[in-house]
Short mmCIF file of C-alpha atoms in Angstrom, two decimals:
data_model
loop_
_atom_site.label_atom_id
_atom_site.label_comp_id
_atom_site.label_asym_id
_atom_site.label_seq_id
_atom_site.Cartn_x
_atom_site.Cartn_y
_atom_site.Cartn_z
CA UNK O 1 14.53 -36.70 -46.20
CA UNK O 2 16.94 -34.20 -44.61
CA UNK O 3 14.43 -31.38 -45.23
CA UNK O 4 11.68 -33.38 -43.53
CA UNK O 5 13.95 -34.07 -40.56
CA UNK O 6 14.84 -30.38 -40.25
CA UNK O 7 11.17 -29.36 -40.38
CA UNK O 8 10.28 -31.90 -37.71
CA UNK O 9 13.13 -30.68 -35.53
CA UNK O 10 12.02 -27.05 -35.90
CA UNK O 11 8.51 -28.00 -34.80
CA UNK O 12 9.90 -29.85 -31.78
CA UNK O 13 12.08 -26.88 -30.77
CA UNK O 14 9.16 -24.46 -31.17
CA UNK O 15 6.85 -26.73 -29.18
CA UNK O 16 9.46 -27.15 -26.45
CA UNK O 17 9.82 -23.37 -26.18
CA UNK O 18 6.06 -22.82 -25.88
CA UNK O 19 5.67 -25.50 -23.19
CA UNK O 20 8.74 -24.36 -21.28
CA UNK O 21 7.49 -20.75 -21.30
CA UNK O 22 4.16 -22.03 -20.03
CA UNK O 23 5.99 -23.98 -17.32
CA UNK O 24 8.10 -20.95 -16.43
CA UNK O 25 5.00 -18.77 -16.04
CA UNK O 26 3.40 -21.40 -13.80
CA UNK O 27 6.55 -21.58 -11.67
CA UNK O 28 6.48 -17.81 -11.23
CA UNK O 29 2.74 -17.97 -10.47
CA UNK O 30 3.28 -20.64 -7.81
CA UNK O 31 6.12 -18.62 -6.26
CA UNK O 32 3.95 -15.48 -6.22
CA UNK O 33 1.09 -17.38 -4.55
CA UNK O 34 3.37 -18.68 -1.79
CA UNK O 35 4.35 -15.08 -1.02
CA UNK O 36 0.74 -13.95 -0.51
CA UNK O 37 -0.20 -13.32 3.11
CA UNK O 38 -3.40 -15.41 3.45
CA UNK O 39 -4.62 -13.31 6.36
CA UNK O 40 -3.91 -15.94 9.03
CA UNK O 41 -0.67 -17.24 10.50
CA UNK O 42 1.03 -20.65 10.86
CA UNK O 43 -1.78 -22.80 9.40
CA UNK O 44 0.16 -25.96 10.21
CA UNK O 45 -0.43 -25.27 13.92
CA UNK O 46 -4.20 -24.85 13.58
CA UNK O 47 -6.34 -27.94 14.10
CA UNK O 48 -9.93 -27.63 12.88
CA UNK O 49 -13.12 -29.68 13.21
CA UNK O 50 -16.88 -29.14 13.17
CA UNK O 51 -19.56 -30.00 15.71
CA UNK O 52 -23.30 -29.42 15.83
CA UNK O 53 -25.53 -29.30 18.91
CA UNK O 54 -29.05 -29.93 17.56
CA UNK O 55 -32.00 -28.30 19.27
CA UNK O 56 -33.40 -31.74 20.10
CA UNK O 57 -30.47 -32.10 22.51
CA UNK O 58 -30.34 -28.56 23.88
CA UNK O 59 -33.30 -26.41 22.90
CA UNK O 60 -32.38 -23.16 24.66
CA UNK O 61 -30.02 -21.03 22.57
CA UNK O 62 -28.17 -19.46 25.47
CA UNK O 63 -27.62 -22.87 27.08
CA UNK O 64 -26.25 -24.09 23.77
CA UNK O 65 -23.88 -21.12 23.56
CA UNK O 66 -22.65 -21.83 27.11
CA UNK O 67 -22.02 -25.43 26.09
CA UNK O 68 -19.94 -24.24 23.13
CA UNK O 69 -18.02 -21.94 25.47
CA UNK O 70 -17.44 -24.76 27.98
CA UNK O 71 -16.07 -26.97 25.19
CA UNK O 72 -13.82 -24.08 24.14
CA UNK O 73 -12.51 -23.70 27.70
CA UNK O 74 -11.81 -27.43 28.08
CA UNK O 75 -9.93 -27.57 24.77
CA UNK O 76 -7.94 -24.48 25.83
CA UNK O 77 -6.75 -26.45 28.88
CA UNK O 78 -5.09 -29.13 26.70
CA UNK O 79 -1.28 -28.91 27.08
CA UNK O 80 0.32 -26.87 24.29
CA UNK O 81 -2.90 -25.12 23.28
CA UNK O 82 -2.47 -21.35 23.16
CA UNK O 83 -5.87 -20.30 21.76
CA UNK O 84 -9.21 -21.72 20.60
CA UNK O 85 -11.62 -20.12 18.13
CA UNK O 86 -15.25 -20.78 17.25
CA UNK O 87 -16.29 -19.83 13.73
CA UNK O 88 -19.05 -20.87 11.37
CA UNK O 89 -16.52 -21.87 8.71
CA UNK O 90 -12.82 -22.58 8.36
CA UNK O 91 -10.85 -20.24 6.06
CA UNK O 92 -10.38 -21.61 2.53
CA UNK O 93 -12.80 -24.51 3.17
CA UNK O 94 -15.22 -23.45 0.40
CA UNK O 95 -17.99 -22.96 2.94
CA UNK O 96 -19.71 -19.72 1.98
CA UNK O 97 -22.59 -17.56 3.16
CA UNK O 98 -23.08 -14.29 1.28
CA UNK O 99 -25.63 -11.49 1.62
CA UNK O 100 -25.76 -7.74 1.04
CA UNK O 101 -25.65 -5.23 3.91
CA UNK O 102 -27.33 -1.85 4.10
CA UNK O 103 -25.50 1.21 5.46
CA UNK O 104 -27.38 3.57 7.75
CA UNK O 105 -28.14 6.90 6.11
CA UNK O 106 -27.40 5.65 2.62
CA UNK O 107 -30.23 5.49 0.09
CA UNK O 108 -30.47 2.96 -2.72
CA UNK O 109 -32.20 3.51 -6.04
CA UNK O 110 -35.05 1.26 -7.07
CA UNK O 111 -33.64 -1.99 -8.40
CA UNK O 112 -30.20 -1.25 -6.93
CA UNK O 113 -28.74 -4.01 -4.77
CA UNK O 114 -25.75 -3.53 -2.45
CA UNK O 115 -22.74 -5.75 -3.09
CA UNK O 116 -22.67 -9.19 -1.50
CA UNK O 117 -20.52 -9.63 1.61
CA UNK O 118 -19.12 -12.84 3.06
CA UNK O 119 -20.94 -13.60 6.35
CA UNK O 120 -19.34 -15.42 9.26
CA UNK O 121 -20.34 -15.77 12.90
CA UNK O 122 -17.64 -15.78 15.55
CA UNK O 123 -16.97 -15.51 19.29
CA UNK O 124 -14.40 -13.50 21.26
CA UNK O 125 -10.82 -14.58 20.52
CA UNK O 126 -11.45 -15.98 17.04
CA UNK O 127 -9.28 -13.36 15.32
CA UNK O 128 -6.43 -13.74 17.80
CA UNK O 129 -6.49 -17.53 17.38
CA UNK O 130 -6.25 -17.34 13.60
CA UNK O 131 -3.71 -14.53 13.69
CA UNK O 132 -6.03 -12.06 11.94
CA UNK O 133 -4.96 -8.56 13.03
CA UNK O 134 -7.44 -6.04 14.43
CA UNK O 135 -6.85 -2.92 12.32
CA UNK O 136 -9.17 -0.60 14.25
CA UNK O 137 -11.56 -0.83 17.17
CA UNK O 138 -11.90 -3.95 19.28
CA UNK O 139 -12.90 -7.61 19.35
CA UNK O 140 -16.16 -8.98 20.72
CA UNK O 141 -16.57 -9.73 24.41
CA UNK O 142 -18.73 -12.50 25.83
CA UNK O 143 -20.90 -9.77 27.29
CA UNK O 144 -21.61 -8.57 23.73
CA UNK O 145 -22.99 -12.01 22.91
CA UNK O 146 -24.95 -12.80 26.09
CA UNK O 147 -26.40 -9.28 26.34
CA UNK O 148 -27.23 -9.26 22.59
CA UNK O 149 -25.45 -5.98 21.96
CA UNK O 150 -26.23 -4.76 18.40
CA UNK O 151 -22.62 -4.77 17.23
CA UNK O 152 -20.61 -6.18 14.35
CA UNK O 153 -17.05 -6.41 12.95
CA UNK O 154 -16.02 -5.99 9.32
CA UNK O 155 -12.94 -6.77 7.24
CA UNK O 156 -10.57 -4.02 6.13
CA UNK O 157 -11.62 -4.20 2.47
CA UNK O 158 -15.29 -3.88 3.51
CA UNK O 159 -14.45 -0.82 5.61
CA UNK O 160 -12.51 0.80 2.76
CA UNK O 161 -15.22 0.05 0.22
CA UNK O 162 -18.07 1.41 2.38
CA UNK O 163 -16.34 4.09 4.47
CA UNK O 164 -13.01 4.81 2.69
CA UNK O 165 -10.74 3.77 5.59
CA UNK O 166 -10.86 1.45 8.62
CA UNK O 167 -10.93 4.14 11.31
CA UNK O 168 -13.88 5.88 9.67
CA UNK O 169 -15.90 2.65 9.82
CA UNK O 170 -15.83 2.53 13.65
CA UNK O 171 -19.17 3.75 14.99
CA UNK O 172 -20.98 3.43 11.66
CA UNK O 173 -24.01 1.14 11.52
CA UNK O 174 -25.13 -1.54 9.07
CA UNK O 175 -27.88 -4.15 8.84
CA UNK O 176 -29.03 -6.98 6.59
CA UNK O 177 -32.80 -6.91 6.32
CA UNK O 178 -34.90 -3.75 6.15
CA UNK O 179 -36.76 -4.88 9.30
CA UNK O 180 -33.56 -5.60 11.26
CA UNK O 181 -32.09 -3.09 13.70
CA UNK O 182 -28.83 -1.41 12.68
CA UNK O 183 -25.66 -2.80 14.27
CA UNK O 184 -22.69 -0.67 15.21
CA UNK O 185 -19.29 -1.52 13.74
CA UNK O 186 -16.95 -1.91 16.73
CA UNK O 187 -13.95 -3.41 14.94
CA UNK O 188 -12.13 -3.73 11.63
CA UNK O 189 -9.93 -6.77 11.03
CA UNK O 190 -7.47 -7.84 8.34
CA UNK O 191 -8.58 -9.38 5.05
CA UNK O 192 -8.55 -13.17 4.66
CA UNK O 193 -8.10 -14.91 1.30
CA UNK O 194 -11.04 -17.17 2.01
CA UNK O 195 -11.56 -18.24 -1.62
CA UNK O 196 -7.93 -19.15 -2.28
CA UNK O 197 -4.69 -17.29 -2.73
CA UNK O 198 -5.34 -16.66 -6.42
CA UNK O 199 -8.67 -14.93 -5.73
CA UNK O 200 -9.35 -11.53 -4.22
CA UNK O 201 -10.04 -11.57 -0.48
CA UNK O 202 -13.84 -11.38 -0.07
CA UNK O 203 -15.33 -8.35 1.68
CA UNK O 204 -16.47 -9.89 4.94
CA UNK O 205 -18.73 -9.16 7.89
CA UNK O 206 -18.24 -11.06 11.14
CA UNK O 207 -21.43 -11.27 13.18
CA UNK O 208 -21.72 -12.57 16.76
CA UNK O 209 -22.51 -16.29 17.01
CA UNK O 210 -25.82 -15.46 18.70
CA UNK O 211 -28.05 -12.47 17.88
CA UNK O 212 -31.55 -11.09 18.20
CA UNK O 213 -33.57 -9.57 15.37
CA UNK O 214 -31.40 -10.79 12.52
CA UNK O 215 -32.55 -11.54 8.98
CA UNK O 216 -36.15 -11.28 10.07
CA UNK O 217 -35.79 -13.80 12.93
CA UNK O 218 -36.33 -13.00 16.59
CA UNK O 219 -33.24 -14.93 17.69
CA UNK O 220 -30.44 -16.61 15.73
CA UNK O 221 -27.79 -19.04 16.95
CA UNK O 222 -25.49 -20.76 14.50
CA UNK O 223 -25.41 -24.32 15.78
CA UNK O 224 -23.08 -25.93 13.21
CA UNK O 225 -19.71 -24.46 14.15
CA UNK O 226 -16.03 -24.98 13.50
CA UNK O 227 -13.48 -25.11 16.30
CA UNK O 228 -9.99 -23.92 15.44
CA UNK O 229 -7.30 -24.93 17.92
CA UNK O 230 -3.81 -23.43 17.90
CA UNK O 231 -1.43 -26.11 19.11
CA UNK O 232 2.05 -27.14 17.84
CA UNK O 233 0.81 -30.76 17.73
CA UNK O 234 -1.97 -29.96 15.23
CA UNK O 235 -2.55 -32.86 12.86
CA UNK O 236 -1.50 -35.50 15.37
CA UNK O 237 -3.79 -38.22 16.71
CA UNK O 238 -2.51 -37.45 20.21
CA UNK O 239 -3.98 -33.96 20.09
CA UNK O 240 -7.26 -35.17 18.58
CA UNK O 241 -7.58 -37.79 21.30
CA UNK O 242 -7.35 -35.01 23.91
CA UNK O 243 -9.76 -32.82 21.90
CA UNK O 244 -12.37 -35.59 21.67
CA UNK O 245 -12.06 -36.20 25.40
CA UNK O 246 -12.59 -32.48 26.07
CA UNK O 247 -15.67 -32.33 23.82
CA UNK O 248 -17.22 -35.52 25.15
CA UNK O 249 -16.62 -34.44 28.75
CA UNK O 250 -19.19 -31.70 28.06
CA UNK O 251 -21.49 -33.64 25.74
CA UNK O 252 -20.72 -37.31 24.92
CA UNK O 253 -23.20 -37.30 22.02
CA UNK O 254 -21.32 -34.90 19.77
CA UNK O 255 -19.46 -36.36 16.76
CA UNK O 256 -16.47 -34.44 15.40
CA UNK O 257 -16.60 -33.89 11.62
CA UNK O 258 -14.20 -32.58 8.96
CA UNK O 259 -11.07 -33.02 11.05
CA UNK O 260 -8.22 -31.25 9.25
CA UNK O 261 -5.45 -28.78 9.91
CA UNK O 262 -5.76 -25.35 8.32
CA UNK O 263 -2.59 -26.29 6.39
CA UNK O 264 -4.69 -28.89 4.57
CA UNK O 265 -7.04 -26.19 3.24
CA UNK O 266 -4.13 -23.87 2.47
CA UNK O 267 -2.36 -26.57 0.44
CA UNK O 268 -5.61 -27.45 -1.31
CA UNK O 269 -5.93 -23.84 -2.49
CA UNK O 270 -2.59 -24.29 -4.30
CA UNK O 271 -3.44 -27.73 -5.70
CA UNK O 272 -4.72 -26.58 -9.11
CA UNK O 273 -1.63 -24.48 -9.72
CA UNK O 274 0.63 -27.34 -8.59
CA UNK O 275 -1.15 -29.84 -10.85
CA UNK O 276 -0.96 -27.53 -13.86
CA UNK O 277 2.70 -26.85 -13.14
CA UNK O 278 3.55 -30.56 -12.98
CA UNK O 279 1.62 -31.43 -16.15
CA UNK O 280 3.09 -28.56 -18.17
CA UNK O 281 6.55 -29.26 -16.76
CA UNK O 282 6.39 -32.91 -17.81
CA UNK O 283 5.13 -31.99 -21.29
CA UNK O 284 7.80 -29.30 -21.64
CA UNK O 285 10.55 -31.68 -20.58
CA UNK O 286 9.39 -34.31 -23.07
CA UNK O 287 9.25 -31.74 -25.87
CA UNK O 288 12.71 -30.45 -24.94
CA UNK O 289 14.10 -33.98 -24.94
CA UNK O 290 12.60 -34.71 -28.36
CA UNK O 291 13.89 -31.41 -29.72
CA UNK O 292 17.42 -32.00 -28.43
CA UNK O 293 17.51 -35.58 -29.69
CA UNK O 294 16.17 -34.44 -33.07
CA UNK O 295 18.74 -31.67 -33.32
CA UNK O 296 21.52 -34.09 -32.38
CA UNK O 297 20.29 -36.48 -35.06
CA UNK O 298 20.19 -33.78 -37.74
CA UNK O 299 23.78 -32.69 -37.07
CA UNK O 300 25.03 -36.28 -36.77
CA UNK O 301 23.33 -37.18 -40.08
CA UNK O 302 24.80 -34.08 -41.75
CA UNK O 303 28.30 -35.03 -40.59
CA UNK O 304 27.92 -38.60 -41.91
CA UNK O 305 26.63 -37.39 -45.30
CA UNK O 306 29.38 -34.79 -45.78
CA UNK O 307 32.40 -36.94 -44.98
CA UNK O 308 33.93 -36.41 -48.44
CA UNK O 309 33.49 -32.63 -48.13
CA UNK O 310 35.07 -32.74 -44.70
CA UNK O 311 37.97 -34.78 -46.04
CA UNK O 312 38.60 -32.29 -48.86
CA UNK O 313 38.39 -29.31 -46.48
CA UNK O 314 40.89 -30.95 -44.12
CA UNK O 315 43.19 -31.90 -47.01
CA UNK O 316 43.44 -28.29 -48.13
CA UNK O 317 44.15 -27.07 -44.60
CA UNK O 318 40.84 -26.53 -42.82
CA UNK O 319 41.28 -26.51 -39.05
CA UNK O 320 39.35 -28.77 -36.69
CA UNK O 321 37.79 -25.75 -34.95
CA UNK O 322 36.49 -24.37 -38.24
CA UNK O 323 34.81 -27.66 -39.15
CA UNK O 324 33.22 -28.00 -35.70
CA UNK O 325 31.96 -24.43 -35.81
CA UNK O 326 30.43 -25.00 -39.25
CA UNK O 327 28.15 -27.73 -37.95
CA UNK O 328 27.45 -25.93 -34.67
CA UNK O 329 26.33 -22.90 -36.68
CA UNK O 330 24.02 -25.14 -38.66
CA UNK O 331 22.46 -26.41 -35.43
CA UNK O 332 22.12 -22.90 -33.99
CA UNK O 333 20.45 -21.64 -37.16
CA UNK O 334 17.88 -24.42 -36.90
CA UNK O 335 17.41 -23.64 -33.22
CA UNK O 336 17.11 -19.91 -33.89
CA UNK O 337 14.36 -20.49 -36.43
CA UNK O 338 12.58 -22.86 -34.03
CA UNK O 339 12.89 -20.37 -31.16
CA UNK O 340 11.56 -17.54 -33.32
CA UNK O 341 8.56 -19.62 -34.37
CA UNK O 342 8.05 -20.70 -30.77
CA UNK O 343 8.12 -17.11 -29.50
CA UNK O 344 5.47 -16.07 -32.00
CA UNK O 345 3.29 -19.02 -31.01
CA UNK O 346 3.86 -18.34 -27.30
CA UNK O 347 2.91 -14.66 -27.62
CA UNK O 348 -0.38 -15.75 -29.18
CA UNK O 349 -1.17 -18.76 -26.99
CA UNK O 350 -0.06 -17.45 -23.58
CA UNK O 351 -2.87 -14.90 -23.59
CA UNK O 352 -5.27 -17.78 -23.00
CA UNK O 353 -3.33 -18.61 -19.81
CA UNK O 354 -3.91 -15.20 -18.26
CA UNK O 355 -6.88 -16.46 -16.20
CA UNK O 356 -4.76 -19.00 -14.30
CA UNK O 357 -1.71 -16.79 -13.78
CA UNK O 358 -1.13 -14.78 -10.63
CA UNK O 359 1.41 -12.07 -9.96
CA UNK O 360 2.97 -12.42 -13.41
CA UNK O 361 2.00 -11.25 -16.89
CA UNK O 362 1.35 -13.71 -19.70
CA UNK O 363 3.93 -11.66 -21.63
CA UNK O 364 6.51 -11.68 -18.84
CA UNK O 365 9.83 -10.79 -20.55
CA UNK O 366 12.00 -12.43 -17.88
CA UNK O 367 10.40 -15.83 -18.48
CA UNK O 368 10.58 -15.51 -22.27
CA UNK O 369 14.24 -14.47 -22.24
CA UNK O 370 15.31 -17.07 -19.65
CA UNK O 371 13.60 -19.93 -21.49
CA UNK O 372 14.93 -18.82 -24.90
CA UNK O 373 18.51 -18.53 -23.61
CA UNK O 374 18.24 -21.86 -21.78
CA UNK O 375 16.90 -23.62 -24.85
CA UNK O 376 19.61 -22.08 -27.04
CA UNK O 377 22.31 -23.23 -24.61
CA UNK O 378 20.89 -26.77 -24.60
CA UNK O 379 20.76 -26.74 -28.40
CA UNK O 380 24.37 -25.54 -28.53
CA UNK O 381 25.44 -28.58 -26.52
CA UNK O 382 23.30 -30.90 -28.65
CA UNK O 383 24.93 -29.47 -31.80
CA UNK O 384 28.48 -29.49 -30.46
CA UNK O 385 28.63 -33.16 -29.52
CA UNK O 386 28.00 -34.62 -33.02
CA UNK O 387 30.03 -31.76 -34.58
CA UNK O 388 33.13 -33.12 -32.84
CA UNK O 389 32.89 -36.14 -35.13
CA UNK O 390 33.89 -33.88 -38.01
CA UNK O 391 37.26 -33.39 -36.36
CA UNK O 392 37.73 -37.17 -36.05
CA UNK O 393 37.34 -37.81 -39.79
CA UNK O 394 40.54 -39.08 -41.46
CA UNK O 395 40.79 -37.17 -44.80
CA UNK O 396 42.63 -40.05 -46.53
CA UNK O 397 39.99 -42.60 -45.53
CA UNK O 398 37.18 -40.16 -46.43
CA UNK O 399 38.55 -39.56 -49.93
CA UNK O 400 39.38 -43.26 -50.49
CA UNK O 401 35.85 -44.25 -49.46
CA UNK O 402 34.37 -41.92 -52.07
#
């Protein structure tokens, strides 16, 4: 029976080690993710929502654009608002539009397709509102939009991939369709982790909200747009009441959809890691508790079964410290075997976790050492407490009982 108990305890210790290492790696992953610069600033101060002006309400594209601009101006006048952006999608909202772009003067072999780029359509001030830095060149102006200037802005990683560095991208020209005119790159902006902090920032191209001769169409206006409002009261009903009033003062027939702060989308990007961390942490804690209780039980049972031996040892002069250490050593040997088995299992199993880790290796030595030392220290305590009973044994009573 004692052998079965020891084997069960070893399994529990090994399992606890594996789960605690897994939990430790997830903690380090979560910490690494929180240190990633998402590409925008202070998401808790950015209120977002979507509106759509259908062509049955306002058919003319330029009139629609002026209505969007008037809404932007009215929202900007709300107390506390420092900037307002118009974008076709909110960062990290899982709203994607991807297409390849062609570089002027660059030939492509038959069957070769340029890499996909993330497409967004913006207006002047969008980057400043979000806190996206302009690395080189300039932002759009309203004149660029209303005069249909053939210009575009790209992200830093797009510029580096196509032209080696941001400054070299300024003045180069790109297009989407082979029948479209080329558009001059006038600006390069910082990368945004649009797909989540644990994914690479997509290579992006930011087109004007309104354009001519784009993707084979004579004129294009993106009518379903997102407003992003920088205000310290973001997330409050007071701000949204003022925002609705500003929108409806321009067009009372426009519903506001998907009302969230950018912090909501930022937190959602961390949700999978948080959930995994909690689940693994709970499982690891349960396994640790079972392992410690099992180890305590093994040592306590050993003390109760060896009372006569303890009595004899004490009768011939064994010291209390020696007896305590004997049982503590027994507990540490069991723990050491369990830890060794757990380390081998962890080295094999943690490789399957590599896909969900970020900023830390599945074989991270700091995590392995910290968890092993922590588990050994816990086991030492669990072994010491029942070992103290050996010192409380009366040798006369122990020998008389036998």
